[in-house]
Tab-separated table of C-alpha atoms in Angstrom:
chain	number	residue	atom	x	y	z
V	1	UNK	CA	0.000	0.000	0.000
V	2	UNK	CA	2.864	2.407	0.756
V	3	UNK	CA	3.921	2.310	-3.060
V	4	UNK	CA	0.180	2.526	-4.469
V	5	UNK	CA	-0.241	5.784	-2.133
V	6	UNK	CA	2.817	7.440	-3.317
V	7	UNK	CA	2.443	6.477	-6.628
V	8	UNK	CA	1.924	9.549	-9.543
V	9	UNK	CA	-0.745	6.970	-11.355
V	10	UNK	CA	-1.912	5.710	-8.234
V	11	UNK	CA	-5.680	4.941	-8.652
V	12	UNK	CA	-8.212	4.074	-6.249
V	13	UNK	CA	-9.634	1.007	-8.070
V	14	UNK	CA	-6.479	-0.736	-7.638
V	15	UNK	CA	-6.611	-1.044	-3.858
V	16	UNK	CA	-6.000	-4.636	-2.435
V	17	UNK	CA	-9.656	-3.238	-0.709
V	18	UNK	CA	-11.701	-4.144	-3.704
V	19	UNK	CA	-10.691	-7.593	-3.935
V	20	UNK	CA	-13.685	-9.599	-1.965
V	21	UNK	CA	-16.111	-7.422	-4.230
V	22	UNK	CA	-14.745	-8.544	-7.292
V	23	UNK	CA	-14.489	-12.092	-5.637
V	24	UNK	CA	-18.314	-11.982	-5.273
V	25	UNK	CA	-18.491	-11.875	-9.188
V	26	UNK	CA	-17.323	-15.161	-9.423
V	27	UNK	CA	-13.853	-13.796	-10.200
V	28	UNK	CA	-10.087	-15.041	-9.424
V	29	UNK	CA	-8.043	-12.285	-7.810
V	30	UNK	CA	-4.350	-11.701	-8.256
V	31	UNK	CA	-2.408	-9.170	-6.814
V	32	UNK	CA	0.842	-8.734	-8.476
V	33	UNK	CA	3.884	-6.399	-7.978
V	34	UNK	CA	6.970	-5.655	-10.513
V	35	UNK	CA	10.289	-4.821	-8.631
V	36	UNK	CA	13.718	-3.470	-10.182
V	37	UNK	CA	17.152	-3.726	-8.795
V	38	UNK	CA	15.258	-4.648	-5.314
V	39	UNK	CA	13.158	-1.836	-5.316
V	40	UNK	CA	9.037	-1.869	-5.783
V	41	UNK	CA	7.987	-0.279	-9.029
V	42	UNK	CA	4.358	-1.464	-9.914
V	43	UNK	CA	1.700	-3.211	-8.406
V	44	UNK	CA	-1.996	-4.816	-10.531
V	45	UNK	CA	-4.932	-5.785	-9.088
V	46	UNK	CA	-6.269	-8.756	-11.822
V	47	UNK	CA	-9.783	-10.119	-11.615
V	48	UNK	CA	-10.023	-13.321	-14.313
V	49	UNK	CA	-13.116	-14.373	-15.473
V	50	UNK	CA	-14.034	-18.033	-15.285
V	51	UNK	CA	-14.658	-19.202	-19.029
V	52	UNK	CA	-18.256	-20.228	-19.527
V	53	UNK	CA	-17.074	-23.938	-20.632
V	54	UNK	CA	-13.766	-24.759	-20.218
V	55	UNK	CA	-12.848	-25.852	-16.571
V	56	UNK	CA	-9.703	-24.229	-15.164
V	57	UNK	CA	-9.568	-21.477	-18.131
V	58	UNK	CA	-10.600	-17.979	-17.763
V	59	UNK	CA	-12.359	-15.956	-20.729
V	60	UNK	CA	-10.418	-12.780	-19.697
V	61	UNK	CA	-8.370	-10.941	-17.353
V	62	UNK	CA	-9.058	-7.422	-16.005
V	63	UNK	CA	-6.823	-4.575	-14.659
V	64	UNK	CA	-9.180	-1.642	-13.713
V	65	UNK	CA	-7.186	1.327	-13.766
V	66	UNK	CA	-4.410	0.007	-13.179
V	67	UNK	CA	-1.339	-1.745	-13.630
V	68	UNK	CA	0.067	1.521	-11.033
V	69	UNK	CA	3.649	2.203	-12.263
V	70	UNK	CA	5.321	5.324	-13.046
V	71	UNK	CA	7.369	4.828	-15.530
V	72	UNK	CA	6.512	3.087	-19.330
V	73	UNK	CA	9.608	0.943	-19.340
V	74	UNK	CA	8.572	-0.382	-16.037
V	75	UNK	CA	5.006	-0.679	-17.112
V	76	UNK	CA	6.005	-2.805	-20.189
V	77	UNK	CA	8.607	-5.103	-18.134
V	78	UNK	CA	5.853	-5.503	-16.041
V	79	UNK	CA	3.404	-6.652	-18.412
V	80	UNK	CA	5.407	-8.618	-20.490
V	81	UNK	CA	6.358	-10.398	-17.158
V	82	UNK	CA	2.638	-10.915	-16.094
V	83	UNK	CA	1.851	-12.513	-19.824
V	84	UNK	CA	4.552	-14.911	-19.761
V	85	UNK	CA	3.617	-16.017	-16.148
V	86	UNK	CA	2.434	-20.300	-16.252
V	87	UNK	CA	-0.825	-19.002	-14.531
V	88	UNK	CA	-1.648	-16.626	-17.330
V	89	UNK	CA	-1.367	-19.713	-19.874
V	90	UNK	CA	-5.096	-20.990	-19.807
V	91	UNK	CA	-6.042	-16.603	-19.895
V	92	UNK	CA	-7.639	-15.319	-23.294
V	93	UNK	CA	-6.380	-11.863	-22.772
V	94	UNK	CA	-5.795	-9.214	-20.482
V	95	UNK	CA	-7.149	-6.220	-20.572
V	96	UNK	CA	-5.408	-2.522	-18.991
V	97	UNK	CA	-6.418	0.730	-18.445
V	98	UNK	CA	-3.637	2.699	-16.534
V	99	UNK	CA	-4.539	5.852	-15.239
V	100	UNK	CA	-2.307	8.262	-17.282
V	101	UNK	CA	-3.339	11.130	-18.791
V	102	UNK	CA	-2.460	14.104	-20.549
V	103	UNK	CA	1.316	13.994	-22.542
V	104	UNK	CA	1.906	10.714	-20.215
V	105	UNK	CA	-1.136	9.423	-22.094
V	106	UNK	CA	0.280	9.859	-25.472
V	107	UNK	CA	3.687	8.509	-24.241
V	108	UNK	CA	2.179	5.016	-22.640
V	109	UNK	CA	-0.420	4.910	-26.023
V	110	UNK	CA	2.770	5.371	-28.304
V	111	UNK	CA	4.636	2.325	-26.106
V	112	UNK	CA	2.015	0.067	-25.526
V	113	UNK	CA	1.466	0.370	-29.114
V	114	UNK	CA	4.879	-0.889	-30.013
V	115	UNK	CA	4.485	-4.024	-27.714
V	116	UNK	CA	1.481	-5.090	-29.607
V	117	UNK	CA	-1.116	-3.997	-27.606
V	118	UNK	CA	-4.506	-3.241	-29.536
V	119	UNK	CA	-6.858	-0.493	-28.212
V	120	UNK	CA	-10.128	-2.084	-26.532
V	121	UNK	CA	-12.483	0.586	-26.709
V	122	UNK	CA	-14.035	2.686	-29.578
V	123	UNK	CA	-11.721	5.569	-29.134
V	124	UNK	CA	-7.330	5.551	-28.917
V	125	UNK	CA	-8.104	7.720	-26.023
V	126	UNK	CA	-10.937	8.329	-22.843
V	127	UNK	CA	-12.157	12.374	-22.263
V	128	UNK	CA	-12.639	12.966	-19.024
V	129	UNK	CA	-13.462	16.484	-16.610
V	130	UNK	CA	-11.075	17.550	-14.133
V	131	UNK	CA	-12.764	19.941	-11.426
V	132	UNK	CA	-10.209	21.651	-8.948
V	133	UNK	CA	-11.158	21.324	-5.947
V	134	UNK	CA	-7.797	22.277	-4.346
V	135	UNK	CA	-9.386	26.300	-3.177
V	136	UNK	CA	-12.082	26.972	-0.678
V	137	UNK	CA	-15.402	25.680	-0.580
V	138	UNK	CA	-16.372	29.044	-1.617
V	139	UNK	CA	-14.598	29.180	-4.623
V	140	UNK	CA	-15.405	26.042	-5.538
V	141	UNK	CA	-19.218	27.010	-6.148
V	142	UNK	CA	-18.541	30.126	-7.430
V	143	UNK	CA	-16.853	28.360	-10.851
V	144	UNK	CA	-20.141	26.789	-10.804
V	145	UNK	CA	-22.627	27.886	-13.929
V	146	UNK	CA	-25.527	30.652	-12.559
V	147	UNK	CA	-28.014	28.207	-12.198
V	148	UNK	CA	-25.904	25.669	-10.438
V	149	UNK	CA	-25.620	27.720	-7.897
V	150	UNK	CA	-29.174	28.960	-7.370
V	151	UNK	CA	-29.946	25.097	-7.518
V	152	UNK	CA	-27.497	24.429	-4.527
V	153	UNK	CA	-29.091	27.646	-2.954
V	154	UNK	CA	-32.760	26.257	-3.487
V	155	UNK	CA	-31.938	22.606	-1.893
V	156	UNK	CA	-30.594	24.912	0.862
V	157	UNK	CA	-34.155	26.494	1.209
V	158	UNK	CA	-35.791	23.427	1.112
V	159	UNK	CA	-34.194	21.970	3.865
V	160	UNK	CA	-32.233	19.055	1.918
V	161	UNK	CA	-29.419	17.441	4.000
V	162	UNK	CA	-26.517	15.142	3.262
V	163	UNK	CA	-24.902	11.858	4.725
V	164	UNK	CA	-22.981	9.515	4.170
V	165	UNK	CA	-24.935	5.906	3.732
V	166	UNK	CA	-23.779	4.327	7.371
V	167	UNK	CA	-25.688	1.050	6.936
V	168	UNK	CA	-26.221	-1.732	4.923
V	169	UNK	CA	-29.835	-0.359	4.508
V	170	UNK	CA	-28.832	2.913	3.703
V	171	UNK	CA	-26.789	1.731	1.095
V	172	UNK	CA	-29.388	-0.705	-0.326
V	173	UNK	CA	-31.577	2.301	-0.830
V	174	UNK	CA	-28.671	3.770	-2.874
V	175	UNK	CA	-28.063	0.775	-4.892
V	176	UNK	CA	-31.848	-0.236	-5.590
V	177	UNK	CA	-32.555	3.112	-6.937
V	178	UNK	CA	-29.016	2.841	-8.973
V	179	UNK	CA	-30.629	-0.232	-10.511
V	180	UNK	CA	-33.798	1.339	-11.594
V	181	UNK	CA	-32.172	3.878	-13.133
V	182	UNK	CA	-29.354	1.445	-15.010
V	183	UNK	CA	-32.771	-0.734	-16.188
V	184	UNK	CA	-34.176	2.653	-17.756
V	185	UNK	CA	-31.185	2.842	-19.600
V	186	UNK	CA	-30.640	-0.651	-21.128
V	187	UNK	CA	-27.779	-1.045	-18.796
V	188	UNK	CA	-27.208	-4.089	-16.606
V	189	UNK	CA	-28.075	-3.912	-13.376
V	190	UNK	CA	-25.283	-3.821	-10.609
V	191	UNK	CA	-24.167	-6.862	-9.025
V	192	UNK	CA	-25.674	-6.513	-4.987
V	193	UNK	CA	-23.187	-9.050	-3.206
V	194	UNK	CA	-20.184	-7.501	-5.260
V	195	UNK	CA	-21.398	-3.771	-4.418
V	196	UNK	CA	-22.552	-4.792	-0.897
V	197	UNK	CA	-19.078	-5.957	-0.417
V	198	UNK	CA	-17.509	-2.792	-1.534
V	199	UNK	CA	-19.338	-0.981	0.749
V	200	UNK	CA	-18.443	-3.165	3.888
V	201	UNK	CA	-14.588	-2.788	2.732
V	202	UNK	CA	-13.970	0.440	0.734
V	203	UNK	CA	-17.335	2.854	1.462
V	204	UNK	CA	-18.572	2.119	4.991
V	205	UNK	CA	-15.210	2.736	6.568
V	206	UNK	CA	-15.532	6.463	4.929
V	207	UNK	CA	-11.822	6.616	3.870
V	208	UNK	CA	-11.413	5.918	0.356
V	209	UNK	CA	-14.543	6.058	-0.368
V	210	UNK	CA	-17.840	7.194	0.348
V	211	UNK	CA	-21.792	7.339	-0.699
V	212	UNK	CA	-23.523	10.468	-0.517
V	213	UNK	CA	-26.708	10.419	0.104
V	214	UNK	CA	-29.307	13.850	-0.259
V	215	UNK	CA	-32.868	13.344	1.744
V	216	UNK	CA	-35.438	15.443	2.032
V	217	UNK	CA	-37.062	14.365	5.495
V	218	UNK	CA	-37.783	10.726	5.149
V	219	UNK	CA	-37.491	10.850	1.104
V	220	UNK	CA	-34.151	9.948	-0.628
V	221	UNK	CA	-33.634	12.297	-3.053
V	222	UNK	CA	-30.201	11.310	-4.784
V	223	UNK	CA	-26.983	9.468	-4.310
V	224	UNK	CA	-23.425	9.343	-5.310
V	225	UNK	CA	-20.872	6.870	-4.988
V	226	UNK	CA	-17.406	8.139	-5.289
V	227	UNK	CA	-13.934	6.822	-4.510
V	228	UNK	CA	-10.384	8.452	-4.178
V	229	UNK	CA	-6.952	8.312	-3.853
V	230	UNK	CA	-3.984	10.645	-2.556
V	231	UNK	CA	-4.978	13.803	-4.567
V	232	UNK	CA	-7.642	12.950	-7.027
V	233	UNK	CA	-11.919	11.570	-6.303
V	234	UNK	CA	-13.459	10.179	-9.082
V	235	UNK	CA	-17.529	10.299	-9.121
V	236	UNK	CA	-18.226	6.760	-9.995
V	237	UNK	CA	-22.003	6.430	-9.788
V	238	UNK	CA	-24.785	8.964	-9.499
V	239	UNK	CA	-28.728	8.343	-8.822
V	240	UNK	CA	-31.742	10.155	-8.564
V	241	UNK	CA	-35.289	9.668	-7.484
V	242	UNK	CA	-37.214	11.516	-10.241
V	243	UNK	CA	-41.146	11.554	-8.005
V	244	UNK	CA	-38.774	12.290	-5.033
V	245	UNK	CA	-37.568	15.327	-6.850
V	246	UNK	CA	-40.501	16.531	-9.137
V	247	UNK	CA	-42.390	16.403	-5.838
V	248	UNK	CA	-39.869	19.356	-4.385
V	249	UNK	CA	-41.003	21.183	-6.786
V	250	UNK	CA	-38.600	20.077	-9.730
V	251	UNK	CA	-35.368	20.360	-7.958
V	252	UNK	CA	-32.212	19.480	-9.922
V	253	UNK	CA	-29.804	18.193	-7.175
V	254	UNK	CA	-26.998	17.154	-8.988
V	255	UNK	CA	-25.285	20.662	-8.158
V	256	UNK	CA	-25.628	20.286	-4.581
V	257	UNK	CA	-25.204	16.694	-4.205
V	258	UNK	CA	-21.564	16.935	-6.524
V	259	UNK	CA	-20.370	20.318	-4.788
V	260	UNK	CA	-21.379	17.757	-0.849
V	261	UNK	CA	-18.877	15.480	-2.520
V	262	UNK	CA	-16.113	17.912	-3.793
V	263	UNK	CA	-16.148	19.034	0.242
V	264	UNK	CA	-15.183	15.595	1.687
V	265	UNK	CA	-12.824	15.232	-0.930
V	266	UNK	CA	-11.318	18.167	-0.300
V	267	UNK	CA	-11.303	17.431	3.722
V	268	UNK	CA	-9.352	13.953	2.691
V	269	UNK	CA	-7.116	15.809	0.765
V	270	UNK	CA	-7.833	15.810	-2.461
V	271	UNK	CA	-6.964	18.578	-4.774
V	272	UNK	CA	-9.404	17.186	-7.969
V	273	UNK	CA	-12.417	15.775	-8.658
V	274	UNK	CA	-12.771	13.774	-11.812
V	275	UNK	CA	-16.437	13.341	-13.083
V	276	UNK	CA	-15.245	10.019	-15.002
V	277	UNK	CA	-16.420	10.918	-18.248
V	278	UNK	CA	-16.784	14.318	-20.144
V	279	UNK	CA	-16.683	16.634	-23.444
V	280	UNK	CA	-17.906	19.866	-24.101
V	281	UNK	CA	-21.895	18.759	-24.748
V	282	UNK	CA	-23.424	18.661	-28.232
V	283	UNK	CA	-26.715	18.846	-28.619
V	284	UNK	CA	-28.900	15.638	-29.967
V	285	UNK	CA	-25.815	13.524	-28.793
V	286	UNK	CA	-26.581	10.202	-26.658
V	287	UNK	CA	-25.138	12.070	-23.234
V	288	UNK	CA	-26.167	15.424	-24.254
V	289	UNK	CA	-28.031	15.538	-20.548
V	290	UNK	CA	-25.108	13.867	-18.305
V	291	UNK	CA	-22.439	16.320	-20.218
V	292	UNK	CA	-24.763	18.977	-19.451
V	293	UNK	CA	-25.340	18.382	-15.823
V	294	UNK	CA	-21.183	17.596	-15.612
V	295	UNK	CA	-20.496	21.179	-17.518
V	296	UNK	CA	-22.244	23.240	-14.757
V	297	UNK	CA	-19.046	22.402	-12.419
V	298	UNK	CA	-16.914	24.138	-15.019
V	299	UNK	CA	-15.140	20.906	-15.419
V	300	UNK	CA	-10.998	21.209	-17.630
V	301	UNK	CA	-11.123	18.598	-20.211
V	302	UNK	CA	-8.594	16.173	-19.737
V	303	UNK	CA	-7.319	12.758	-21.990
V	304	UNK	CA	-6.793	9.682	-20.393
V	305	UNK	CA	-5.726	6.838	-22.052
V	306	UNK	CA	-8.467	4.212	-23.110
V	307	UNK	CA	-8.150	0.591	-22.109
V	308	UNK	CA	-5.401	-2.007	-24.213
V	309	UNK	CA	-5.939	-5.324	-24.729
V	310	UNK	CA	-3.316	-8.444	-25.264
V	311	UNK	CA	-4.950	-12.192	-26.240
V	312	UNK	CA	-3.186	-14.535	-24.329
V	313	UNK	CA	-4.359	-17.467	-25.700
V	314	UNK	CA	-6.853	-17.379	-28.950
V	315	UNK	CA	-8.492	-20.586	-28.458
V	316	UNK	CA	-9.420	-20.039	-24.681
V	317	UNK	CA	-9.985	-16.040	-25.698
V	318	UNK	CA	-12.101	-16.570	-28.922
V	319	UNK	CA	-14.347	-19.745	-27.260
V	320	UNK	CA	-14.609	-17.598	-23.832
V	321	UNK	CA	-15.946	-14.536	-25.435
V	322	UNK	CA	-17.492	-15.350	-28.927
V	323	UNK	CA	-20.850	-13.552	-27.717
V	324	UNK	CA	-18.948	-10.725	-27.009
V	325	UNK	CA	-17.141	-10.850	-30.208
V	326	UNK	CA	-20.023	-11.038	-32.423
V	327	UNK	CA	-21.524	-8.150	-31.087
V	328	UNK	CA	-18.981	-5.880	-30.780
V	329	UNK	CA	-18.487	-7.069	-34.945
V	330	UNK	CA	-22.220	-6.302	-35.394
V	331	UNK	CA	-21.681	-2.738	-34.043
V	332	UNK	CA	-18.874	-2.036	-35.808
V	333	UNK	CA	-21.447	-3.087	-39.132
V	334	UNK	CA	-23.664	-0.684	-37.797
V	335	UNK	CA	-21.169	2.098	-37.062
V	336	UNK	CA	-19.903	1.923	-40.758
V	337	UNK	CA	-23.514	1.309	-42.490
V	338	UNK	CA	-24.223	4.587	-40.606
V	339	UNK	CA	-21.587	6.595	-41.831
């Protein structure tokens, strides 16, 4: 942990923490390190994936924002030594997303590249929104858009209040109205032993992470998960109760409940606040409303580098994940028919 905390690319998500949660997916958990000339240079959290059919043999292999290192020759030594590990044999492929941005971005992209990793997403590279967070809390609303902060003024009025979700109830409120909202979307629904826990290990100890929680009396009005690390909190999931909210006459609590976040980051020590996920909003586009919301808080566009992929093994990766593989080929069709 002492290397992960110091760490430049350090990253929340790669806490030895969040290993029972991704244990209650049905996952295998590694935690690996990379050391050179004695000295600790990179640590990966891996969750494998058990392949539908094939005893022993795992479909995939995830880092989530991670491997940690801070240096690109380190990261590839590291990765070429996890790849030729005897444990990785019966793997289809592992997939990365280190948390560099910026120039660094570029310079990992450009390296990974080289070493025959293939980009795993749509896009070479992620845009995100950096909020700084670093100045008073009264300087923090005031880069807020005009009616941001007459929103956060009106929840004042009406007597909204925030906590932190204490209990496993609390938090299943949270969660249950996450759901609803995910099902509205077409999105899968989140896993409630994996997320319940997270909250036991990472959000109910209120160090690393936290869930927000805005009530209005006895009705939940909104929630938002977020986790951190030394100098940056990332907003990871955010939930509202729609009849909760038209009922107080329409309120749009996203200004409050972000700027109730941005304050406990800022009393842990964080300097930034990343929204996970922003551009400048264009109208008629899927997000145009969550790029809206996110653009109130006057976020800095920032590039992060997308996620990279490596097949292991082709049999054990293209039997593991052909369902996967024939839609993301049936997208692409669509993609290009569109254009």
């Amino acid at each position: 942990m002492t290397f992960l905390n110091a760490a430049r690319h350090q990253h929340p998500r790669q806490s030895p923490l969040f290993t029972n949660s991704e244990q209650r997916l049905n996952r295998k958990v590694i935690y690996a390190s990379a050391r050179r000339d004695g000295a600790l240079v990179g640590v990966a959290l891996i969750s494998l994936e058990p392949h539908p059919y094939l005893p022993g043999a795992w479909a995939r292999a995830h880092c989530l924002s991670g491997p940690v290192c801070d240096d690109a020759a380190d990261m590839l030594a590291f990765l070429d030594g996890l790849c030729r590990q005897p444990g990785f044999s019966r793997v289809g492929s592992l997939t990365v997303t280190p948390f560099w941005t910026e120039e660094e971005a570029d310079t990992l992209d450009a390296a990974l590249s080289c070493a025959g990793w293939r980009v795993a997403e749509e896009d070479q590279f992620r845009e995100t929104g950096w909020v700084d967070i670093s100045v008073t809390s009264e300087e923090i609303m005031a880069a807020f858009s005009k009616s941001a902060r007459r929103e956060v003024r009106r929840a004042e009025r009406q007597g909204v209040t925030f906590r932190s979700a204490q209990t496993p109830e609390e938090f299943r409120i949270f969660l249950e109205s996450m759901n609803r909202l995910r099902v509205s979307r077409r999105l899968p629904e989140l896993s409630l032993p994996a997320y319940e826990a997270m909250f036991e290990d990472v959000l109910r100890p209120d160090e690393i992470g936290t869930v927000i929680m805005a009530w209005q009396q006895e009705a939940f009005l909104a929630g938002l998960l977020v986790y951190r690390s030394r100098d940056i909190v990332h907003g990871r999931h955010f939930t509202t109760e729609p009849d909760h909210l038209r009922a107080a006459g329409n309120l749009r609590i996203a200004p409050a409940l972000w700027l109730e976040a941005m304050r406990w980051a800022k009393g842990k020590g964080c300097s930034t606040l990343d929204v996970e996920g922003y551009h400048v909003p264009v109208s008629g586009e899927k997000k145009f409303n969550i790029h809206k919301y996110k653009s109130e808080f006057n976020p800095r566009v920032v590039q992060r580098i997308s996620a990279r992929e490596k097949v292991l093994n082709r049999s054990v990766y293209l039997t593991g994940n052909a369902r996967d593989l024939i839609r993301g080929q049936l997208k692409k069709l669509k993609r290009a028919a569109a254009g």
